[in-house]
PDB file of C-alpha atoms and ligand atoms in Angstrom:
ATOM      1  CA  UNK U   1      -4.951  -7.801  15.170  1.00 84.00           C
ATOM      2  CA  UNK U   2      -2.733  -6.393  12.326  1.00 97.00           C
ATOM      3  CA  UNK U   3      -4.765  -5.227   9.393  1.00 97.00           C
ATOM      4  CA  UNK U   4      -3.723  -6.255   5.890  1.00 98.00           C
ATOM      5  CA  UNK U   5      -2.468  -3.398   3.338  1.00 98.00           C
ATOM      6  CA  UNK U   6      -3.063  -4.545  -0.028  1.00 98.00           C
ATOM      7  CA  UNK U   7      -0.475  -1.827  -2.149  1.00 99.00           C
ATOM      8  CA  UNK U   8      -0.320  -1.416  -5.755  1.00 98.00           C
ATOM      9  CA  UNK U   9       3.188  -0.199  -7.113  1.00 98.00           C
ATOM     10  CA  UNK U  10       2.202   1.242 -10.670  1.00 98.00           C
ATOM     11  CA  UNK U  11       6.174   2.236 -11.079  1.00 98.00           C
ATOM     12  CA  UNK U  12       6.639   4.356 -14.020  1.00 98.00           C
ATOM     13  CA  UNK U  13       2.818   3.233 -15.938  1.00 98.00           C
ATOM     14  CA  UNK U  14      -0.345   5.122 -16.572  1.00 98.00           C
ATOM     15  CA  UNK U  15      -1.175   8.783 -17.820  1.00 98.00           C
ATOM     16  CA  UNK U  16      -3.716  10.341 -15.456  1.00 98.00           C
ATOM     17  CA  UNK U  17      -7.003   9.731 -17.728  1.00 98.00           C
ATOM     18  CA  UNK U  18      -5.814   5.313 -17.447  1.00 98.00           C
ATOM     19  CA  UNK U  19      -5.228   6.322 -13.544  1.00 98.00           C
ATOM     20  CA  UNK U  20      -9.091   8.018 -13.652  1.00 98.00           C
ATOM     21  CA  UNK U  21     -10.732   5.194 -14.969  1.00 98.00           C
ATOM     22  CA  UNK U  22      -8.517   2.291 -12.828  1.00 98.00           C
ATOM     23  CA  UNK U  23      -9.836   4.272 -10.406  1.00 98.00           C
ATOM     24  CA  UNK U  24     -13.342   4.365 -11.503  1.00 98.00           C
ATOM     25  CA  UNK U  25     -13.333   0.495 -12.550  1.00 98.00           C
ATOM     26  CA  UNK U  26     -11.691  -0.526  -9.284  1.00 98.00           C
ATOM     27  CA  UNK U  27     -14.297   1.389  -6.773  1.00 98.00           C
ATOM     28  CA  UNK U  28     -17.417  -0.636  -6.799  1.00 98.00           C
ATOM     29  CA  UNK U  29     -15.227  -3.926  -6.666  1.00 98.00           C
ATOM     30  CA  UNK U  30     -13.354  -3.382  -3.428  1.00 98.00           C
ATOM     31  CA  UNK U  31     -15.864  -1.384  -1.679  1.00 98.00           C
ATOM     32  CA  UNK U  32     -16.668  -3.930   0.773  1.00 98.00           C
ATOM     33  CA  UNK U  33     -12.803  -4.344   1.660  1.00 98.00           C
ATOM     34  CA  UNK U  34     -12.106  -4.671   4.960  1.00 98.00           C
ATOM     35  CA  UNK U  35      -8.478  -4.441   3.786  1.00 98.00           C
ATOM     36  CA  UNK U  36      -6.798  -1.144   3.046  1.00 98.00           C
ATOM     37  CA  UNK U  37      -6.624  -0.539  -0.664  1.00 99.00           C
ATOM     38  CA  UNK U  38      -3.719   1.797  -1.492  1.00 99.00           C
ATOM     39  CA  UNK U  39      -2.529   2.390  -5.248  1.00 99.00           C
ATOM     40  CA  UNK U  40       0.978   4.240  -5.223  1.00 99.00           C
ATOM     41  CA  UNK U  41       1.108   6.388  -8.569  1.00 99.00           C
ATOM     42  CA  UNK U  42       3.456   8.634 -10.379  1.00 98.00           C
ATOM     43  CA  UNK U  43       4.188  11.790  -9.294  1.00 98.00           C
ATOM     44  CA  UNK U  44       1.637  12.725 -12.475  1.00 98.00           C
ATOM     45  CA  UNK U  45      -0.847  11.290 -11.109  1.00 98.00           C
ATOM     46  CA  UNK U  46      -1.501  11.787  -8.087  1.00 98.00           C
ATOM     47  CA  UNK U  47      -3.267  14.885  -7.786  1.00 98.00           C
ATOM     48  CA  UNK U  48      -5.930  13.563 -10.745  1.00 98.00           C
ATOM     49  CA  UNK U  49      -5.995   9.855  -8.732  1.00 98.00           C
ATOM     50  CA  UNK U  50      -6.533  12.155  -5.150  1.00 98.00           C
ATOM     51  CA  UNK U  51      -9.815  13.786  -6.847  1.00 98.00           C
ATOM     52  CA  UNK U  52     -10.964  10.522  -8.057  1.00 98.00           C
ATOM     53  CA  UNK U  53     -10.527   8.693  -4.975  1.00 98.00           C
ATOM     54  CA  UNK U  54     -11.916  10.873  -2.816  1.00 98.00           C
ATOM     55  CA  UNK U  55     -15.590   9.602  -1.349  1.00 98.00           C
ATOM     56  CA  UNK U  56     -13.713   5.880  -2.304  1.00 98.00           C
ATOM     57  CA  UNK U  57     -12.022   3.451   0.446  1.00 98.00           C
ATOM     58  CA  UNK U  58      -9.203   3.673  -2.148  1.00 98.00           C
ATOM     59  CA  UNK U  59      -5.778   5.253  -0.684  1.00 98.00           C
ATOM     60  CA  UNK U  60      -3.112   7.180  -2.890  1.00 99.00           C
ATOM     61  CA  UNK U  61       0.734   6.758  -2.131  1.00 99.00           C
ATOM     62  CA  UNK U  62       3.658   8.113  -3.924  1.00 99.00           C
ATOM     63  CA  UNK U  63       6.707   6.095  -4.731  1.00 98.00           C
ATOM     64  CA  UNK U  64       9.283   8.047  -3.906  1.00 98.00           C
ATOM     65  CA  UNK U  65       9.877  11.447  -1.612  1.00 98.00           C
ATOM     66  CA  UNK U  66      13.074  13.857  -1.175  1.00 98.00           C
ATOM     67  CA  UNK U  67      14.096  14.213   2.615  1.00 98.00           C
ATOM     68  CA  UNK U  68      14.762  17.925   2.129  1.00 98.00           C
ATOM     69  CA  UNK U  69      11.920  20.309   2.209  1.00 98.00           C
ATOM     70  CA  UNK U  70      13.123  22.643  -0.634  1.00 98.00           C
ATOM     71  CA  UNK U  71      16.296  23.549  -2.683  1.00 98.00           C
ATOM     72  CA  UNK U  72      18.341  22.767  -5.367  1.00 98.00           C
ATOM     73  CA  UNK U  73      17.306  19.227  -5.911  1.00 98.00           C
ATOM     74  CA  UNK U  74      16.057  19.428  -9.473  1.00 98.00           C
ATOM     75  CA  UNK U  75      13.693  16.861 -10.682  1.00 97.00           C
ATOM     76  CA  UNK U  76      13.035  15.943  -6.918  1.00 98.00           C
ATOM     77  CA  UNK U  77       9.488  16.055  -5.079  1.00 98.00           C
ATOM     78  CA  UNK U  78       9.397  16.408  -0.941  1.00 98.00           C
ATOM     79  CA  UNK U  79       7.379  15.283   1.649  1.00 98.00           C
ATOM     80  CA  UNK U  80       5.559  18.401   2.414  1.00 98.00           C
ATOM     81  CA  UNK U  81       4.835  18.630  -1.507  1.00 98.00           C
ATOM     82  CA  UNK U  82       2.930  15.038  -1.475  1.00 98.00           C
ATOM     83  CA  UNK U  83       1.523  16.104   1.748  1.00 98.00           C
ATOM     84  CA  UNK U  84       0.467  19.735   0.471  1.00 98.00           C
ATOM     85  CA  UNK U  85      -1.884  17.938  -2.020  1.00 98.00           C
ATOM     86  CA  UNK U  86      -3.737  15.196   0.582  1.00 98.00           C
ATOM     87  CA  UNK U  87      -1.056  11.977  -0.823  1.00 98.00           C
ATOM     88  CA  UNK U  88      -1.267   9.332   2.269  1.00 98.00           C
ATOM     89  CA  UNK U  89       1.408   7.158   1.762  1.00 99.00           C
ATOM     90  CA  UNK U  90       4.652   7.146   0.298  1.00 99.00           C
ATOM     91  CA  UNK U  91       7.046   4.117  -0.700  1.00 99.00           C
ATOM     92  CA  UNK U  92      10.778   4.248   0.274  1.00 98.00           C
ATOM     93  CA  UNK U  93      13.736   2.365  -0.490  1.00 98.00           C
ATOM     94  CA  UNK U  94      12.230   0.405  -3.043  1.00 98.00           C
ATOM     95  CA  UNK U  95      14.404  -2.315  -5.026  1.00 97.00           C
ATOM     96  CA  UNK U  96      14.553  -0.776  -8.226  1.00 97.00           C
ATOM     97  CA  UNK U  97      15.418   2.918  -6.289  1.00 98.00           C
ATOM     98  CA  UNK U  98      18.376   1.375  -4.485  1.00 97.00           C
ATOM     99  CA  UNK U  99      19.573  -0.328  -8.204  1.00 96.00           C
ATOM    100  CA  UNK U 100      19.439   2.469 -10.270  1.00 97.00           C
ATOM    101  CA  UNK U 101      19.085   5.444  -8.337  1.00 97.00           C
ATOM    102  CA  UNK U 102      21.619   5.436  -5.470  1.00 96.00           C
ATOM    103  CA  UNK U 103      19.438   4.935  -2.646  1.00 98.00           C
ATOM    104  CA  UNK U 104      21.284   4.332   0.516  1.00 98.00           C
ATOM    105  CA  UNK U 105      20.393   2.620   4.266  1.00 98.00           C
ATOM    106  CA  UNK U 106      21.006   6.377   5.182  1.00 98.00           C
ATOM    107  CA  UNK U 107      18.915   8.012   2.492  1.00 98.00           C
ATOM    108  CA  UNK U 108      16.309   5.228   3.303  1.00 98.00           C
ATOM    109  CA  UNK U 109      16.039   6.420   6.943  1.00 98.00           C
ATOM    110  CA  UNK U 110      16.430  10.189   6.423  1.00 98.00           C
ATOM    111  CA  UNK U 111      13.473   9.428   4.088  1.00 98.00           C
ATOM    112  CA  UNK U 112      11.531   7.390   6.760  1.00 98.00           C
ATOM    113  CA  UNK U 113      12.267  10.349   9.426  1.00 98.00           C
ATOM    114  CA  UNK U 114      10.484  12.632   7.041  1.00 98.00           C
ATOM    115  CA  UNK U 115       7.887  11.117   6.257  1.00 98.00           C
ATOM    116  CA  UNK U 116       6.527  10.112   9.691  1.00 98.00           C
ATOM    117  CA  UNK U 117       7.425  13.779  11.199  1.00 98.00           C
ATOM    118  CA  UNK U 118       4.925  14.864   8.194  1.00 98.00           C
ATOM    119  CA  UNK U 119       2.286  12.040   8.992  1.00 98.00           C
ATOM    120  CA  UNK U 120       2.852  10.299   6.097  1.00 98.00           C
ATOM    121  CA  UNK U 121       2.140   6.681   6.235  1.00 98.00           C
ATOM    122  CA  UNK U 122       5.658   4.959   5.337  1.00 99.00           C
ATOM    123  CA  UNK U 123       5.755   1.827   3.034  1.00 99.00           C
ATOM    124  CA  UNK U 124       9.991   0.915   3.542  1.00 98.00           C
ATOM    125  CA  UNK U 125      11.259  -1.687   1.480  1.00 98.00           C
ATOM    126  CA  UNK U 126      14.044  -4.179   2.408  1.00 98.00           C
ATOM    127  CA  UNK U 127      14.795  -7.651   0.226  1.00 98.00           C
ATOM    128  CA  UNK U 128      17.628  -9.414  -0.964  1.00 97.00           C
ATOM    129  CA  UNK U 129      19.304 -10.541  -4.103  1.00 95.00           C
ATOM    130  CA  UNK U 130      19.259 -13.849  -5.579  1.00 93.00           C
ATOM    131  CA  UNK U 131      22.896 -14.197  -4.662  1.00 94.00           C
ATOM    132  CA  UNK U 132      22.564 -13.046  -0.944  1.00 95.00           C
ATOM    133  CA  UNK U 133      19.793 -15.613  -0.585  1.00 93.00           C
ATOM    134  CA  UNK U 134      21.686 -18.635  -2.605  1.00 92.00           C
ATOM    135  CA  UNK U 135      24.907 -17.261  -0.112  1.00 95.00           C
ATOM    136  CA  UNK U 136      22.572 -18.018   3.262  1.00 95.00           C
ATOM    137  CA  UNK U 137      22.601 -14.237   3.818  1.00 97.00           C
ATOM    138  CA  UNK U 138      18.885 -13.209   2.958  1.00 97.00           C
ATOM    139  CA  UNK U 139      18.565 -13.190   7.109  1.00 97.00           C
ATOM    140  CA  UNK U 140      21.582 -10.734   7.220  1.00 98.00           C
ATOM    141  CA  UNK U 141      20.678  -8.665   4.225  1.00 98.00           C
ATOM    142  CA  UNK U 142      17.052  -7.829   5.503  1.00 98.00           C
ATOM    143  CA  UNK U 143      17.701  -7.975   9.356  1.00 98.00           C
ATOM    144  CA  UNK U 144      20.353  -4.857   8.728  1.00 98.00           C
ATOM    145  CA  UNK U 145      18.043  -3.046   6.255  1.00 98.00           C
ATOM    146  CA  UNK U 146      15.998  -3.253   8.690  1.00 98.00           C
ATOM    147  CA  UNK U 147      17.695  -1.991  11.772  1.00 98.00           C
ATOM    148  CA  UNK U 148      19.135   1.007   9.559  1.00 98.00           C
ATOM    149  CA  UNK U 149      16.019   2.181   8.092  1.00 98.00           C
ATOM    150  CA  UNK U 150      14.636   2.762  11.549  1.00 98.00           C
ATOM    151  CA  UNK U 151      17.617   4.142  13.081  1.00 98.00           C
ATOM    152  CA  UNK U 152      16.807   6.822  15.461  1.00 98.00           C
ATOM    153  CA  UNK U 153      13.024   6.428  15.971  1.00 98.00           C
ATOM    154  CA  UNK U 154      11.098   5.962  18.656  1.00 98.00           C
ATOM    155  CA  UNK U 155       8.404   3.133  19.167  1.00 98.00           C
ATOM    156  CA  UNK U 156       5.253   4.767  18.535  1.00 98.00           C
ATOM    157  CA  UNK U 157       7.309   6.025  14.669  1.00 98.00           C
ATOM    158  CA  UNK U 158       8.274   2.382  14.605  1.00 98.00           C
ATOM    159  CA  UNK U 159       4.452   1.065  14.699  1.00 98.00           C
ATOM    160  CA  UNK U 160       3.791   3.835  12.271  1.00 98.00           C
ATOM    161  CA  UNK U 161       6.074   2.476   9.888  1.00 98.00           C
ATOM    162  CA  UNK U 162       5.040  -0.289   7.166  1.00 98.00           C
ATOM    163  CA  UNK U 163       7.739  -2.678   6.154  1.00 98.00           C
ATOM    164  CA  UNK U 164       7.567  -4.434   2.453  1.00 98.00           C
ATOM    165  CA  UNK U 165       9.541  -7.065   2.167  1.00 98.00           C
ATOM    166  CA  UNK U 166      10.376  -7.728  -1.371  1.00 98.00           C
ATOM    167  CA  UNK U 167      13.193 -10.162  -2.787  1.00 97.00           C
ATOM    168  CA  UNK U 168      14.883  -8.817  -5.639  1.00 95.00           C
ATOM    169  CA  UNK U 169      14.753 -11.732  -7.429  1.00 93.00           C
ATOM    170  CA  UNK U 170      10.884 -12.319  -7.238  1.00 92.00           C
ATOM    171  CA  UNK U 171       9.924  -8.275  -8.444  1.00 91.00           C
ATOM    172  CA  UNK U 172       8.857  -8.393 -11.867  1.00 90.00           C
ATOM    173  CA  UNK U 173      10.309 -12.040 -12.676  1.00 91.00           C
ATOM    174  CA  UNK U 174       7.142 -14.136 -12.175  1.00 89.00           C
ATOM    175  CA  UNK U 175       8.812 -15.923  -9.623  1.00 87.00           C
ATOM    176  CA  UNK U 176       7.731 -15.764  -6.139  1.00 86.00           C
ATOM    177  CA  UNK U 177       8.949 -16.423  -2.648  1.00 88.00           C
ATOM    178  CA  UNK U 178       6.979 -19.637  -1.503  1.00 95.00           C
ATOM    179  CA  UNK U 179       4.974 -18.910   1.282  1.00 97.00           C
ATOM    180  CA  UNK U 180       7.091 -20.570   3.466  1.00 97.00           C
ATOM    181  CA  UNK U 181      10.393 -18.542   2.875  1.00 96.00           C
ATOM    182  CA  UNK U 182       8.275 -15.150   2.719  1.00 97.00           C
ATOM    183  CA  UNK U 183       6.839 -15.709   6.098  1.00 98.00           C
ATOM    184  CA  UNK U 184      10.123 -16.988   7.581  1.00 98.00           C
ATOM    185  CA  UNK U 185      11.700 -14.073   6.478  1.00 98.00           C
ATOM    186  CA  UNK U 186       9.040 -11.774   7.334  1.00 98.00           C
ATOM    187  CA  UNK U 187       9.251 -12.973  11.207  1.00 98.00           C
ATOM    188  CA  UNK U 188      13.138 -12.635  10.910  1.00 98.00           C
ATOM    189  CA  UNK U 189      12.408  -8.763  10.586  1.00 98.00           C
ATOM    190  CA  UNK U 190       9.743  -9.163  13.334  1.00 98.00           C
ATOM    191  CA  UNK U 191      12.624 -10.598  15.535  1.00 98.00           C
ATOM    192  CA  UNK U 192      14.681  -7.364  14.980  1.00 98.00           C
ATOM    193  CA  UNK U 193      12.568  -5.463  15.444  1.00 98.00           C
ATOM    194  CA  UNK U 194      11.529  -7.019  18.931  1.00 98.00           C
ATOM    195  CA  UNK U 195      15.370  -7.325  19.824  1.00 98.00           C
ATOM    196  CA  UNK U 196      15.307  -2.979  19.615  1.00 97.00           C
ATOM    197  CA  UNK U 197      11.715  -2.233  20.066  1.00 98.00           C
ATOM    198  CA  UNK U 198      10.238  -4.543  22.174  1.00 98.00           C
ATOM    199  CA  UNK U 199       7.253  -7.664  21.780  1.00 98.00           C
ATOM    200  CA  UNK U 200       4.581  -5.415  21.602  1.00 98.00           C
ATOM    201  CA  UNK U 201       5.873  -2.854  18.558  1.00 98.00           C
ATOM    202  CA  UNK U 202       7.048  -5.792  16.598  1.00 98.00           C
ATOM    203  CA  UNK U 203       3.912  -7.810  17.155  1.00 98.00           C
ATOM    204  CA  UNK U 204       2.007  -4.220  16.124  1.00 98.00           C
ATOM    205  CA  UNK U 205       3.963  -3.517  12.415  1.00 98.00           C
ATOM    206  CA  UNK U 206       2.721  -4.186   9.490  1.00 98.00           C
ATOM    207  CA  UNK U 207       5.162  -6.208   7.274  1.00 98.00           C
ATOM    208  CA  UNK U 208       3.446  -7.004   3.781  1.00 98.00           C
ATOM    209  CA  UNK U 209       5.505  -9.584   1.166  1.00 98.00           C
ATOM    210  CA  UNK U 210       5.813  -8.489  -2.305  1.00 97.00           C
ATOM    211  CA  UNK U 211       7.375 -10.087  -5.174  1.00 96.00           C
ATOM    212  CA  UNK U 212       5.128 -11.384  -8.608  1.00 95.00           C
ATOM    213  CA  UNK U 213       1.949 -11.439  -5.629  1.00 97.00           C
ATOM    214  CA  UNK U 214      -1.077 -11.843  -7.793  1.00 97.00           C
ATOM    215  CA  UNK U 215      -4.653 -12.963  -7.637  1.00 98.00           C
ATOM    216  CA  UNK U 216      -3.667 -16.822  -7.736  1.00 97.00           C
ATOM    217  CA  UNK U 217      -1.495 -16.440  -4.957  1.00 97.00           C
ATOM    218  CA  UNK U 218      -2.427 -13.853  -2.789  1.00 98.00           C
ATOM    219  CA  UNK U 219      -4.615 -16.098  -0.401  1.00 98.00           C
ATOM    220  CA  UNK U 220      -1.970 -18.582   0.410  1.00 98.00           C
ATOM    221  CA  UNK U 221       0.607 -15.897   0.767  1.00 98.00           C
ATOM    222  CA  UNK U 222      -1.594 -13.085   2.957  1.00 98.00           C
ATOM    223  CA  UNK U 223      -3.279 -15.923   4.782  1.00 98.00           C
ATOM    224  CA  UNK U 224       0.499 -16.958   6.618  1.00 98.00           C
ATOM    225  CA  UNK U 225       0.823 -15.633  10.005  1.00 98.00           C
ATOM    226  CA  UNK U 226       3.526 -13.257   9.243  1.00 98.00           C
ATOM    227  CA  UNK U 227       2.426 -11.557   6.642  1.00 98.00           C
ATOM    228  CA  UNK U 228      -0.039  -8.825   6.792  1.00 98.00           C
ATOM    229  CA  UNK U 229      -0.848  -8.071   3.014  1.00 98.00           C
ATOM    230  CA  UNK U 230       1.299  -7.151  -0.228  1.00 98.00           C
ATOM    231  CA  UNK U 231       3.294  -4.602  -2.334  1.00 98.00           C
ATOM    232  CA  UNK U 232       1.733  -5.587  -5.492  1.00 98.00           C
ATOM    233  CA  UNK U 233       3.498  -4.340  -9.114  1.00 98.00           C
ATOM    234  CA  UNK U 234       2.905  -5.656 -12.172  1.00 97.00           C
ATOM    235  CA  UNK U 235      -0.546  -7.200 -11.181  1.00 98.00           C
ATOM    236  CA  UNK U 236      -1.544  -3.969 -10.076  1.00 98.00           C
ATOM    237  CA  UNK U 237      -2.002  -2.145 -13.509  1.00 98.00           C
ATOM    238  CA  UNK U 238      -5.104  -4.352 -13.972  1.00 98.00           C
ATOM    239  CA  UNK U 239      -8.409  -3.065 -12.244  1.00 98.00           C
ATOM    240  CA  UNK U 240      -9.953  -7.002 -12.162  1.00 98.00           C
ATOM    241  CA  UNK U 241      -7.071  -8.226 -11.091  1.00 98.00           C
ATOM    242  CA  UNK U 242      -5.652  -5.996  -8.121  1.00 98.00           C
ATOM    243  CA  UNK U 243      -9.030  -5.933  -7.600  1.00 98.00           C
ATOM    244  CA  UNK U 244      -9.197 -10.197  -6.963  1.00 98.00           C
ATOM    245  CA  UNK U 245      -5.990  -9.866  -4.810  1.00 98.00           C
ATOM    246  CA  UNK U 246      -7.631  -7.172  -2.591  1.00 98.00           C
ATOM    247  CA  UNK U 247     -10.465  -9.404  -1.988  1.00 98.00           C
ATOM    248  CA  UNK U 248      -8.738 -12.588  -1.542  1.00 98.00           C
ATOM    249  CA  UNK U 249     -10.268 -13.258   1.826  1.00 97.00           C
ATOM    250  CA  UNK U 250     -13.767 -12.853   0.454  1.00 94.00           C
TER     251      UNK U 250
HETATM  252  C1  LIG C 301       7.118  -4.163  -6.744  1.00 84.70           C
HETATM  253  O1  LIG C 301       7.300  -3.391  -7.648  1.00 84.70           O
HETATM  254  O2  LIG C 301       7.198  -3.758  -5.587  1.00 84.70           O
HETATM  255  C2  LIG C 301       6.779  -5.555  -7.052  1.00 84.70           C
HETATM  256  C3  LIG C 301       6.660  -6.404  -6.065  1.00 84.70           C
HETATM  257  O3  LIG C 301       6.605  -5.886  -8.388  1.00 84.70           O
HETATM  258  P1  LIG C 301       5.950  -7.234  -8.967  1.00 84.70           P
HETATM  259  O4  LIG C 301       4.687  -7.484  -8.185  1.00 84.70           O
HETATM  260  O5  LIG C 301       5.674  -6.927 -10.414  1.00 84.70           O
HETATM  261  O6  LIG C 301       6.931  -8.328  -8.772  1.00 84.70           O
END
């Protein structure tokens, strides 16, 4: 039985007092949870959210990680930083990274690599553009970002590895996938990952949907077979309402 992993994406939001007291707020109402809670933070953050989580069920993830350990990468963070200061998970590949900051199918998977060798847990994002899915090539699109992002690991890294799929064109526009489509797709990346990997690591990863998720449609969404939970942004920044989204089973 897969569990579900209920993610918020804060993006670039919150100063570390507003994480503190999300943090403080969000406690008592998802303490009962027997879904992971993870909020991923800026880099800011993180160290203040670590402090205040700790003793909590409540998870802290980056968004973002350089594959290099150290160098001349200026304004970069690595793995082993995140890790040197007790961060969990880390998002890669996200959406809005690929847009606007040149990630790549190969920076995506020398990303994935490092994270996993430093027992990170991995949140990899694949999703397609409105065009790509009006051109009948959302199965394409996500099947190949899927099969390049784990390029090169083995099957236990594989089960390790959390898969978010996100459609461009439902981040931040309100508009979602219906649960249909999500859960369709979602088993299309299952399929891929059964061709390489075999029935039993594809039944095993976690593959969450995310795309305008929030509390009034979290239950029909996380409740398909395929879909083990959400990457959650915009509803996220809210304590109540991540807070509803994570307990949508209750
Ligand atoms: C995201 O940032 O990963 C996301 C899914 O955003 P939103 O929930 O706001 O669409």
């Amino acid at each position: 039985m897969r569990k579900k992993v209920i993610a918020g994406n804060w993006k670039m939001n919150k100063l570390p007092n507003e994480a503190m007291e999300f943090i403080a707020e969000l406690t008592p109402l998802v303490k009962d949870t027997e879904n992971e809670v993870v909020i991923c933070v800026p880099y800011t953050d993180l160290f203040y959210s670590l402090m205040h989580a700790q003793g909590t069920n409540i998870k802290i993830g980056a968004q973002n990680m350089h594959y290099e350990e150290k160098g001349a990468f200026t304004g970069e963070v690595s793995g082993e930083m995140l890790k040197s200061i007790g961060v969990e998970y880390v998002i890669i590949g996200h959406s809005e990274r690929r847009a606007y900051y040149g990630e790549t199918d190969e920076t995506v998977n020398k990303k994935l690599k490092k994270a996993l060798a430093l027992e990170l847990k991995p949140i990899v994002c694949v999703g397609e553009s409105l065009e790509e899915r009006e051109a009948g090539k959302a199965k394409e699109i996500v099947t190949t970002q899927t099969k390049l992002a784990l390029e090169g690991l083995n099957n236990n890294e594989v089960e390790k590895t959390i898969i978010a799929y996100e459609p461009i064109w439902a981040i931040g526009t309100g508009k979602t996938a219906t649960k249909e489509d999500a859960n369709e797709t979602i088993k299309w990346i299952r399929e891929e990952i059964e061709k390489i990997y075999g029935k039993e690591v594809a039944d095993s990863v976690i593959i969450q949907y995310g795309g305008s998720v929030k509390s009034g449609n979290a239950k029909e969404l996380f409740e398909m077979s395929d879909i083990d939970g959400g990457l959650v942004g915009g509803a996220s920044l809210d304590s109540t309402e991540f807070a509803k989204i994570v307990n949508y089973n209750v």
